[in-house]
Amino acid sequence: MSDITTSAFVRQDLVPERPAPVKTTGFVGFLRTRLFNTPTNILITIVSALLLWFTVVPAIKFLLIDAVWSGKDRTACLAENAGHTVGACWPFVQAKFSQFIYGFYPEPERWRVNLTFILAAILLLPLLIPRLPAKSLNASLFFLAFPVVAFFLLLGGGLQGFGVSWTAGILSGFNDSIGEAGRKLGTAGETIAVIGPLLWALGKLIVLISTIVSYILWPLTWLRDQIQMSGRPVWADFAATAAIVSILLFILNGGTRAGWRPLITSLAIFAGIGIVIAVMGLDRGGLPVVDTRLWGGLLVTLVVSVTGIVASMPVGIALALGRRSTIPLIRIFSIAFIEFWRGVPLITVLFFATYMLPLFVPTGFTVDGLMRALIGIALFAGAYQAEVIRGGLQAIPRGQGEAASALGLSWGKTTALIVMPQALRHVIPGLVNSFIALFKDTSLVSIVALFDLLGSLRASFSDPVWSTPTTLFTGFAFAGIIYFIFCFGMSRYSLFVENRLNAHRRN
């Protein structure tokens, strides 16, 4: 009985073979699991493939297959001479390449632009590689020393004075402007019947304040006059500035109780500045001056975008902290500043900075046209950066600041060492997005007679030597490739920084 029961559960034939599992790896697996796994994905894949076929394929055909690669003038890019349908006219780009890069910068002086690009690359690349040492020194050279060297390399000219002369001149100019405004206000008060006495009294008060300030500034202006009468005013001004700044830093850092390091550091910095002045000959007139109206092409695009990005960050940080301040005056000013600049188009800002900013500077003080545009762009971008950074500050728990206060850290150290680094890490995508938008918006400076890359490109279209049906499309394709390279590079590097700073990544 036991044997019969057991034999009833013994299989007499082989189990049939099972079908092979669906492949989910490799190219076929990618197609099966990502592109054709559902009816919706199948439809989207087909539509996307058709879209790529009708856009990418013609673009490649225009840029590479049907393109003309050599020639001396427009005849090489005509269909009757090429023998086929002509695509991109790359000889046009080759002929105008220097104009796209330098604009109308004098050809004998273009080595200065090349040297500036090389110095920027030498200082920037080590700053972007995390494993390389001496980041503080590298950042100081790139953000502080390099802009000054690049300014005198690109613009030329020399130093007419240093810190004492500049400070005395600017303060005296502002004080003279205030005094002149007070005198005009008093004169207007004498001719107005209703509120004339009030205006007259206000004008006299302003003149009195200006007179008092002039007496306060007298030692500084006297020192400036003595420096100008010396045989070598630049070096005398440099020595006086170095001595004053170094002594002030030494005293403010606690004097001998805190050690001699601040004094030695300050003197070492001024020694480096002196070496740069001597090497570039800034005390003897420097290099030949190249007016900024001759700048153009990629040079202007990089100058405007890099300056705007770098200068807008401290402005944005200050405004973001000011908007969260508990002091009503600072908070209201920050809110008003941010909302005003965010509510005005960039074109309006450029027009205001170019044509109205000179009306607000002291008498006898002029601002270069490119500098005006840079100031407007920096303030405009700073307002947007402020809101991005404020979002990161709000993401930081209050316990971070409370823990720092419990450890005895001041507000400044808490913000600089604890709160702000975490906040900036949270908003890297938003910051880089603003940087990319600012880089592309630099094309608007052509509205105020500054020839950036696109401005130089449009100017090149007027040359009848290269007037062909495809010249326009070739030029804009070349500019688009350059913009894409820079924007894509910023985007990929931001992803690298995000992954590196992600505290929750798995090791």
Coordinates of C-alpha atoms in Angstrom, one line a residue:
M1 CA 0.0 0.0 0.0
S2 CA 2.9 2.4 0.8
D3 CA 4.6 1.7 -2.5
I4 CA 1.4 2.4 -4.5
T5 CA 0.8 5.7 -2.7
T6 CA 4.4 6.8 -3.3
S7 CA 4.5 5.9 -7.0
A8 CA 1.4 8.1 -7.6
F9 CA 3.5 11.3 -7.0
V10 CA 6.5 10.3 -9.0
R11 CA 6.7 12.2 -12.4
Q12 CA 7.2 9.8 -15.3
D13 CA 8.2 12.4 -18.0
L14 CA 10.6 15.3 -18.2
V15 CA 9.6 18.9 -17.3
P16 CA 9.3 21.0 -20.5
E17 CA 11.9 23.7 -21.1
R18 CA 11.0 27.2 -19.8
P19 CA 11.3 30.2 -22.1
A20 CA 14.5 32.2 -21.8
P21 CA 14.2 35.3 -19.5
V22 CA 13.8 38.6 -21.1
K23 CA 17.1 40.4 -21.6
T24 CA 17.3 43.6 -19.6
T25 CA 20.9 44.5 -20.1
G26 CA 22.9 45.9 -23.0
F27 CA 21.5 47.9 -25.9
V28 CA 18.6 45.5 -26.6
G29 CA 17.6 45.5 -22.9
F30 CA 17.8 49.3 -22.8
L31 CA 15.4 49.5 -25.8
R32 CA 13.0 46.9 -24.3
T33 CA 12.9 48.3 -20.8
R34 CA 13.2 52.1 -21.4
L35 CA 11.9 52.9 -24.9
F36 CA 9.4 50.2 -25.8
N37 CA 8.1 48.8 -22.5
T38 CA 4.7 50.5 -22.6
P39 CA 2.4 51.8 -25.5
T40 CA 2.9 55.4 -24.3
N41 CA 6.7 55.0 -24.3
I42 CA 6.5 53.4 -27.8
L43 CA 4.5 56.4 -29.1
I44 CA 6.9 58.9 -27.4
T45 CA 9.9 57.1 -28.8
I46 CA 8.6 57.1 -32.4
V47 CA 7.7 60.8 -32.2
S48 CA 11.1 61.7 -30.7
A49 CA 12.9 59.7 -33.4
L50 CA 10.9 61.5 -36.1
L51 CA 11.7 64.8 -34.5
L52 CA 15.4 64.0 -34.4
W53 CA 15.3 62.8 -38.0
F54 CA 13.8 66.0 -39.3
T55 CA 16.1 68.3 -37.2
V56 CA 19.4 66.7 -36.4
V57 CA 19.9 65.1 -39.7
P58 CA 19.4 68.3 -41.8
A59 CA 21.6 70.2 -39.3
I60 CA 24.5 67.7 -39.7
K61 CA 24.0 67.7 -43.5
F62 CA 24.1 71.5 -43.5
L63 CA 27.1 71.9 -41.2
L64 CA 29.3 69.0 -42.4
I65 CA 28.2 67.1 -45.5
D66 CA 27.1 69.9 -47.8
A67 CA 29.5 72.5 -46.2
V68 CA 32.2 74.3 -48.1
W69 CA 35.5 74.2 -46.3
S70 CA 37.9 76.3 -48.3
G71 CA 37.7 79.4 -50.4
K72 CA 38.8 83.0 -50.6
D73 CA 35.5 84.9 -51.2
R74 CA 31.7 84.4 -51.7
T75 CA 32.2 82.6 -55.0
A76 CA 33.4 79.5 -53.3
C77 CA 30.1 79.2 -51.4
L78 CA 27.8 79.6 -54.4
A79 CA 25.9 76.5 -55.7
E80 CA 26.9 77.0 -59.3
N81 CA 30.6 77.0 -58.4
A82 CA 30.5 74.3 -55.8
G83 CA 28.5 71.9 -58.1
H84 CA 26.1 70.9 -55.3
T85 CA 23.7 72.3 -52.8
V86 CA 25.8 74.5 -50.5
G87 CA 25.5 74.2 -46.8
A88 CA 27.6 76.0 -44.3
C89 CA 30.1 78.5 -45.7
W90 CA 33.0 77.8 -43.3
P91 CA 35.5 80.0 -45.2
F92 CA 33.5 83.0 -44.1
V93 CA 34.1 82.0 -40.4
Q94 CA 37.8 81.5 -41.1
A95 CA 38.1 84.9 -42.7
K96 CA 36.2 86.6 -39.9
F97 CA 37.5 84.5 -37.0
S98 CA 39.8 87.2 -35.6
Q99 CA 36.9 89.7 -35.7
F100 CA 34.7 87.2 -33.8
I101 CA 37.3 86.8 -31.1
Y102 CA 38.8 90.3 -30.8
G103 CA 36.3 92.7 -32.4
F104 CA 38.2 95.7 -33.6
Y105 CA 41.0 95.4 -31.2
P106 CA 44.3 96.6 -32.9
E107 CA 46.0 93.6 -34.4
P108 CA 49.5 94.5 -33.1
E109 CA 48.1 94.5 -29.6
R110 CA 46.2 91.3 -29.7
W111 CA 48.9 89.5 -27.8
R112 CA 47.6 91.2 -24.7
V113 CA 44.2 89.6 -25.2
N114 CA 45.8 86.2 -25.7
L115 CA 48.0 86.7 -22.6
T116 CA 44.8 87.6 -20.6
F117 CA 43.1 84.4 -21.8
I118 CA 46.2 82.3 -20.9
L119 CA 46.5 83.8 -17.5
A120 CA 42.7 83.2 -16.9
A121 CA 43.1 79.6 -17.9
I122 CA 46.2 79.0 -15.8
L123 CA 44.5 80.4 -12.7
L124 CA 41.0 79.0 -13.2
L125 CA 41.8 75.4 -14.1
P126 CA 43.6 74.6 -10.8
L127 CA 40.8 76.3 -9.0
L128 CA 38.3 73.9 -10.6
I129 CA 40.2 70.7 -9.7
P130 CA 39.4 69.8 -6.1
R131 CA 42.5 67.7 -5.4
L132 CA 45.1 70.5 -6.2
P133 CA 46.4 72.3 -3.1
A134 CA 46.7 76.0 -2.3
K135 CA 43.1 76.9 -3.0
S136 CA 43.1 80.1 -0.9
L137 CA 46.1 81.5 -2.7
N138 CA 44.8 80.4 -6.0
A139 CA 41.4 82.1 -5.3
S140 CA 43.1 85.3 -4.1
L141 CA 45.1 85.5 -7.3
F142 CA 42.1 84.8 -9.6
F143 CA 39.5 87.0 -7.9
L144 CA 41.7 89.8 -6.7
A145 CA 45.0 90.1 -8.6
F146 CA 43.9 88.8 -12.0
P147 CA 41.2 91.4 -12.6
V148 CA 43.7 94.3 -12.0
V149 CA 46.3 92.7 -14.2
A150 CA 43.7 92.0 -16.9
F151 CA 42.4 95.6 -16.7
F152 CA 45.8 97.1 -17.4
L153 CA 46.6 94.4 -20.0
L154 CA 43.5 95.0 -22.0
L155 CA 42.9 98.7 -21.6
G156 CA 46.5 99.8 -21.2
G157 CA 47.7 103.0 -19.6
G158 CA 49.5 103.4 -16.3
L159 CA 48.9 104.6 -12.8
Q160 CA 48.4 108.3 -12.1
G161 CA 48.2 107.6 -8.4
F162 CA 47.5 104.9 -5.8
G163 CA 45.3 104.5 -2.7
V164 CA 45.8 107.8 -1.1
S165 CA 45.4 109.9 -4.3
W166 CA 42.3 107.8 -5.4
T167 CA 40.7 108.0 -2.0
A168 CA 41.3 111.7 -1.7
G169 CA 40.1 112.5 -5.2
I170 CA 36.9 110.5 -4.9
L171 CA 36.0 111.8 -1.4
S172 CA 36.8 115.4 -2.4
G173 CA 34.8 115.0 -5.6
F174 CA 31.7 113.7 -3.7
N175 CA 32.1 116.5 -1.1
D176 CA 32.4 119.2 -3.8
S177 CA 29.3 117.8 -5.5
I178 CA 27.3 117.9 -2.3
G179 CA 28.5 121.4 -1.6
E180 CA 27.5 122.5 -5.1
A181 CA 24.1 120.9 -4.7
G182 CA 23.6 122.7 -1.4
R183 CA 24.5 126.1 -2.9
K184 CA 22.1 125.5 -5.8
L185 CA 19.4 124.5 -3.4
G186 CA 20.0 127.7 -1.4
T187 CA 19.9 129.8 -4.5
A188 CA 16.6 128.2 -5.5
G189 CA 15.2 128.8 -2.1
E190 CA 15.8 132.5 -2.5
T191 CA 13.6 132.7 -5.6
I192 CA 10.7 130.5 -4.4
A193 CA 8.1 132.3 -2.3
V194 CA 6.2 129.5 -0.5
I195 CA 8.9 126.9 0.6
G196 CA 11.8 129.2 -0.2
P197 CA 13.0 129.7 3.4
L198 CA 13.0 125.9 4.0
L199 CA 15.0 125.2 0.9
W200 CA 17.4 128.1 1.7
A201 CA 18.0 126.7 5.3
L202 CA 18.4 123.2 3.9
G203 CA 21.0 124.4 1.4
K204 CA 22.9 126.3 4.0
L205 CA 23.0 123.2 6.2
I206 CA 24.3 121.1 3.3
V207 CA 27.0 123.7 2.6
L208 CA 28.0 123.8 6.3
I209 CA 28.2 120.0 6.4
S210 CA 30.3 120.0 3.2
T211 CA 32.7 122.6 4.7
I212 CA 33.1 120.5 7.9
V213 CA 33.8 117.4 5.8
S214 CA 36.4 119.4 3.8
Y215 CA 38.3 120.2 7.0
I216 CA 38.2 116.6 8.0
L217 CA 39.6 115.6 4.6
W218 CA 42.3 118.2 4.7
P219 CA 45.1 115.9 6.0
L220 CA 44.3 113.4 3.3
T221 CA 44.2 116.0 0.5
W222 CA 47.4 117.6 1.9
L223 CA 49.2 114.3 1.8
R224 CA 47.9 113.8 -1.8
D225 CA 49.3 117.2 -2.8
Q226 CA 52.7 116.4 -1.2
I227 CA 52.8 113.1 -3.1
Q228 CA 52.0 114.8 -6.4
M229 CA 54.9 117.2 -5.9
S230 CA 57.4 114.4 -5.3
G231 CA 59.7 113.2 -8.1
R232 CA 58.0 109.8 -8.5
P233 CA 54.4 110.2 -7.4
V234 CA 53.2 106.7 -8.1
W235 CA 55.8 105.1 -5.9
A236 CA 55.4 107.7 -3.2
D237 CA 51.7 107.2 -3.1
F238 CA 52.2 103.4 -3.2
A239 CA 54.6 103.6 -0.2
A240 CA 52.2 105.9 1.8
T241 CA 49.2 103.6 1.1
A242 CA 51.2 100.5 2.0
A243 CA 52.3 102.0 5.3
I244 CA 48.8 103.4 6.2
V245 CA 46.9 100.2 5.4
S246 CA 49.5 97.9 7.0
I247 CA 49.5 99.9 10.3
L248 CA 45.7 100.0 10.4
L249 CA 45.5 96.3 9.9
F250 CA 48.1 95.7 12.5
I251 CA 46.3 97.9 15.0
L252 CA 42.8 96.5 14.3
N253 CA 44.0 93.0 14.7
G254 CA 45.2 93.6 18.2
G255 CA 48.7 94.9 17.7
T256 CA 51.6 92.9 19.2
R257 CA 49.2 90.8 21.3
A258 CA 47.9 89.1 18.2
G259 CA 51.3 88.7 16.6
W260 CA 53.0 90.1 13.6
R261 CA 51.4 88.0 11.0
P262 CA 48.8 90.6 9.8
L263 CA 51.5 93.1 9.3
I264 CA 53.8 90.7 7.4
T265 CA 50.9 89.5 5.2
S266 CA 49.9 93.0 4.3
L267 CA 53.5 94.0 3.5
A268 CA 53.9 90.8 1.4
I269 CA 50.7 91.7 -0.6
F270 CA 51.9 95.2 -1.3
A271 CA 55.3 93.8 -2.3
G272 CA 53.6 91.6 -4.9
I273 CA 51.6 94.6 -6.1
G274 CA 54.8 96.6 -6.4
I275 CA 56.4 93.8 -8.5
V276 CA 53.4 93.8 -10.9
I277 CA 53.6 97.6 -11.2
A278 CA 57.3 97.5 -12.0
V279 CA 57.0 94.6 -14.5
M280 CA 54.1 96.1 -16.4
G281 CA 55.7 99.6 -16.3
L282 CA 52.5 101.1 -14.8
D283 CA 54.6 103.9 -13.2
R284 CA 55.9 104.9 -16.6
G285 CA 52.6 105.0 -18.6
G286 CA 52.2 101.3 -19.1
L287 CA 51.0 99.8 -22.4
P288 CA 49.3 101.8 -25.2
V289 CA 45.7 102.6 -24.4
V290 CA 43.1 100.7 -26.4
D291 CA 39.7 102.3 -26.0
T292 CA 36.9 99.9 -24.9
R293 CA 34.9 101.0 -28.0
L294 CA 37.4 98.9 -30.0
W295 CA 36.8 95.8 -28.0
G296 CA 34.4 93.2 -29.3
G297 CA 33.7 89.6 -30.1
L298 CA 34.2 86.9 -27.6
L299 CA 36.5 89.2 -25.6
V300 CA 33.5 91.4 -24.6
T301 CA 31.2 88.4 -24.1
L302 CA 33.7 86.9 -21.6
V303 CA 34.5 90.2 -19.9
V304 CA 30.9 91.1 -19.4
S305 CA 29.7 87.6 -18.3
V306 CA 32.7 86.7 -16.0
T307 CA 32.6 90.2 -14.4
G308 CA 28.8 90.0 -14.0
I309 CA 28.9 86.5 -12.5
V310 CA 31.8 87.2 -10.1
A311 CA 30.5 90.7 -9.0
S312 CA 26.9 89.6 -8.6
M313 CA 27.7 86.9 -6.1
P314 CA 28.8 89.2 -3.2
V315 CA 25.9 91.5 -4.1
G316 CA 23.5 88.6 -4.0
I317 CA 24.8 87.3 -0.7
A318 CA 24.6 90.8 1.0
L319 CA 21.1 91.3 -0.3
A320 CA 20.0 87.8 0.8
L321 CA 21.3 88.4 4.3
G322 CA 19.9 91.9 4.4
R323 CA 16.4 90.6 3.5
R324 CA 16.5 88.2 6.4
S325 CA 17.9 90.9 8.8
T326 CA 16.1 91.9 11.9
I327 CA 17.0 95.5 11.4
P328 CA 14.0 97.1 9.6
L329 CA 16.0 99.7 7.7
I330 CA 18.4 97.1 6.2
R331 CA 15.5 94.7 5.5
I332 CA 13.4 97.3 3.8
F333 CA 16.3 98.6 1.7
S334 CA 17.2 95.0 0.6
I335 CA 13.6 94.2 -0.3
A336 CA 13.2 97.5 -2.3
F337 CA 16.5 96.9 -4.1
I338 CA 15.6 93.4 -5.1
E339 CA 12.1 94.1 -6.2
F340 CA 13.1 97.2 -8.2
W341 CA 15.9 95.4 -10.2
R342 CA 13.8 92.3 -10.7
G343 CA 10.9 94.4 -12.0
V344 CA 13.0 96.2 -14.7
P345 CA 14.1 94.6 -18.0
L346 CA 17.8 94.2 -18.5
I347 CA 17.6 96.4 -21.6
T348 CA 16.3 99.2 -19.5
V349 CA 19.1 98.6 -17.0
L350 CA 21.7 98.9 -19.7
F351 CA 20.2 102.1 -21.1
F352 CA 20.0 103.6 -17.6
A353 CA 23.6 102.6 -16.8
T354 CA 24.9 103.9 -20.1
Y355 CA 23.1 107.2 -20.5
M356 CA 21.9 108.2 -17.0
L357 CA 24.6 106.9 -14.6
P358 CA 27.0 109.7 -15.6
L359 CA 24.5 112.2 -14.1
F360 CA 24.9 110.7 -10.6
V361 CA 28.7 110.7 -10.4
P362 CA 30.7 113.6 -9.0
T363 CA 31.8 116.5 -11.1
G364 CA 34.9 115.7 -13.2
F365 CA 34.5 111.9 -12.6
T366 CA 33.9 109.9 -15.7
V367 CA 32.9 106.3 -16.0
D368 CA 33.8 104.2 -19.1
G369 CA 31.0 102.9 -21.3
L370 CA 31.9 99.3 -20.7
M371 CA 32.2 99.9 -17.0
R372 CA 28.7 101.3 -16.9
A373 CA 27.3 98.3 -18.5
L374 CA 29.2 96.0 -16.1
I375 CA 27.9 97.9 -13.1
G376 CA 24.3 97.6 -14.4
I377 CA 24.6 93.9 -15.2
A378 CA 26.2 93.2 -11.8
L379 CA 23.4 94.9 -9.9
F380 CA 20.7 93.3 -12.0
A381 CA 22.2 89.8 -11.7
G382 CA 22.8 90.4 -7.9
A383 CA 19.1 90.9 -7.3
Y384 CA 18.3 87.5 -8.9
Q385 CA 21.1 85.8 -7.1
A386 CA 19.8 87.2 -3.8
E387 CA 16.5 85.3 -4.1
V388 CA 18.3 82.1 -5.1
I389 CA 20.6 82.4 -2.1
R390 CA 17.8 83.3 0.2
G391 CA 16.1 80.1 -0.7
G392 CA 19.2 78.2 0.4
L393 CA 19.3 80.1 3.7
Q394 CA 15.7 79.2 4.5
A395 CA 16.5 75.5 4.0
I396 CA 19.1 75.6 6.8
P397 CA 17.5 74.5 10.2
R398 CA 17.6 77.2 12.9
G399 CA 19.4 74.7 15.1
Q400 CA 22.6 75.2 13.1
G401 CA 22.8 78.8 14.2
E402 CA 21.7 78.1 17.7
A403 CA 24.4 75.4 18.1
A404 CA 27.0 77.8 16.8
S405 CA 25.9 80.5 19.3
A406 CA 26.1 77.9 22.1
L407 CA 29.7 77.3 21.1
G408 CA 30.4 81.0 21.3
L409 CA 30.7 81.8 17.6
S410 CA 29.8 85.3 16.5
W411 CA 27.1 86.0 13.9
G412 CA 29.8 86.7 11.2
K413 CA 31.6 83.4 11.8
T414 CA 28.4 81.5 12.1
T415 CA 27.2 82.8 8.7
A416 CA 30.6 82.5 7.0
L417 CA 31.6 79.1 8.3
I418 CA 28.4 77.2 9.0
V419 CA 25.2 78.7 7.5
M420 CA 26.4 80.1 4.1
P421 CA 28.4 77.1 2.9
Q422 CA 25.4 74.8 3.5
A423 CA 23.0 77.3 1.9
L424 CA 25.2 77.6 -1.3
R425 CA 25.4 73.8 -1.5
H426 CA 21.6 73.6 -1.6
V427 CA 21.2 76.2 -4.4
I428 CA 24.0 75.2 -6.8
P429 CA 21.5 74.3 -9.6
G430 CA 19.7 77.7 -9.2
L431 CA 23.0 79.6 -9.2
V432 CA 24.4 77.9 -12.2
N433 CA 21.1 78.4 -14.0
S434 CA 21.4 82.1 -13.3
F435 CA 25.0 82.1 -14.5
I436 CA 24.0 80.4 -17.8
A437 CA 21.2 82.9 -18.3
L438 CA 23.5 85.8 -17.6
F439 CA 26.1 84.4 -20.1
K440 CA 23.5 84.3 -22.9
D441 CA 22.0 87.7 -21.9
T442 CA 25.3 89.4 -22.6
S443 CA 24.2 89.6 -26.2
L444 CA 22.0 92.5 -25.1
V445 CA 25.0 94.8 -24.7
S446 CA 25.0 95.3 -28.4
I447 CA 21.9 97.6 -27.8
V448 CA 24.2 100.1 -26.1
A449 CA 26.9 100.0 -28.8
L450 CA 29.1 97.3 -27.3
F451 CA 30.0 94.7 -29.9
D452 CA 30.0 91.3 -28.2
L453 CA 30.1 88.0 -30.1
L454 CA 26.7 88.4 -31.7
G455 CA 27.4 92.1 -32.3
S456 CA 30.6 91.3 -34.2
L457 CA 28.8 88.6 -36.1
R458 CA 26.1 91.0 -37.3
A459 CA 28.7 93.5 -38.2
S460 CA 30.5 90.9 -40.4
F461 CA 27.3 90.3 -42.4
S462 CA 27.6 93.7 -44.0
D463 CA 30.8 92.7 -45.8
P464 CA 29.8 92.2 -49.5
V465 CA 32.8 89.9 -50.1
W466 CA 31.0 87.2 -48.2
S467 CA 27.4 87.9 -49.1
T468 CA 25.9 84.5 -49.9
P469 CA 22.5 82.8 -49.1
T470 CA 24.1 80.6 -46.4
T471 CA 26.4 83.2 -44.7
L472 CA 23.8 84.3 -42.2
F473 CA 23.0 80.7 -41.1
T474 CA 26.7 79.8 -40.9
G475 CA 27.5 82.7 -38.7
F476 CA 24.7 82.0 -36.2
A477 CA 25.5 78.3 -36.2
F478 CA 29.1 79.2 -35.3
A479 CA 28.0 81.5 -32.5
G480 CA 25.5 78.9 -31.3
I481 CA 28.2 76.3 -31.0
I482 CA 30.4 78.7 -28.9
Y483 CA 27.5 79.5 -26.6
F484 CA 26.6 75.8 -26.2
I485 CA 30.2 74.9 -25.4
F486 CA 30.4 77.4 -22.5
C487 CA 26.9 76.8 -21.2
F488 CA 27.2 73.0 -21.4
G489 CA 30.6 73.2 -19.6
M490 CA 29.1 75.2 -16.8
S491 CA 26.2 72.7 -16.5
R492 CA 28.3 69.6 -16.4
Y493 CA 30.7 71.1 -13.9
S494 CA 27.8 72.1 -11.6
L495 CA 26.7 68.5 -11.7
F496 CA 30.2 67.4 -10.7
V497 CA 30.2 69.9 -7.8
E498 CA 26.7 68.7 -6.7
N499 CA 27.8 65.1 -6.6
R500 CA 31.0 65.9 -4.7
L501 CA 29.2 68.1 -2.1
N502 CA 26.3 65.7 -1.7
A503 CA 26.6 64.7 2.0
H504 CA 24.1 61.9 1.6
R505 CA 25.8 60.0 -1.3
R506 CA 26.8 56.4 -0.8
N507 CA 30.5 55.7 -0.7

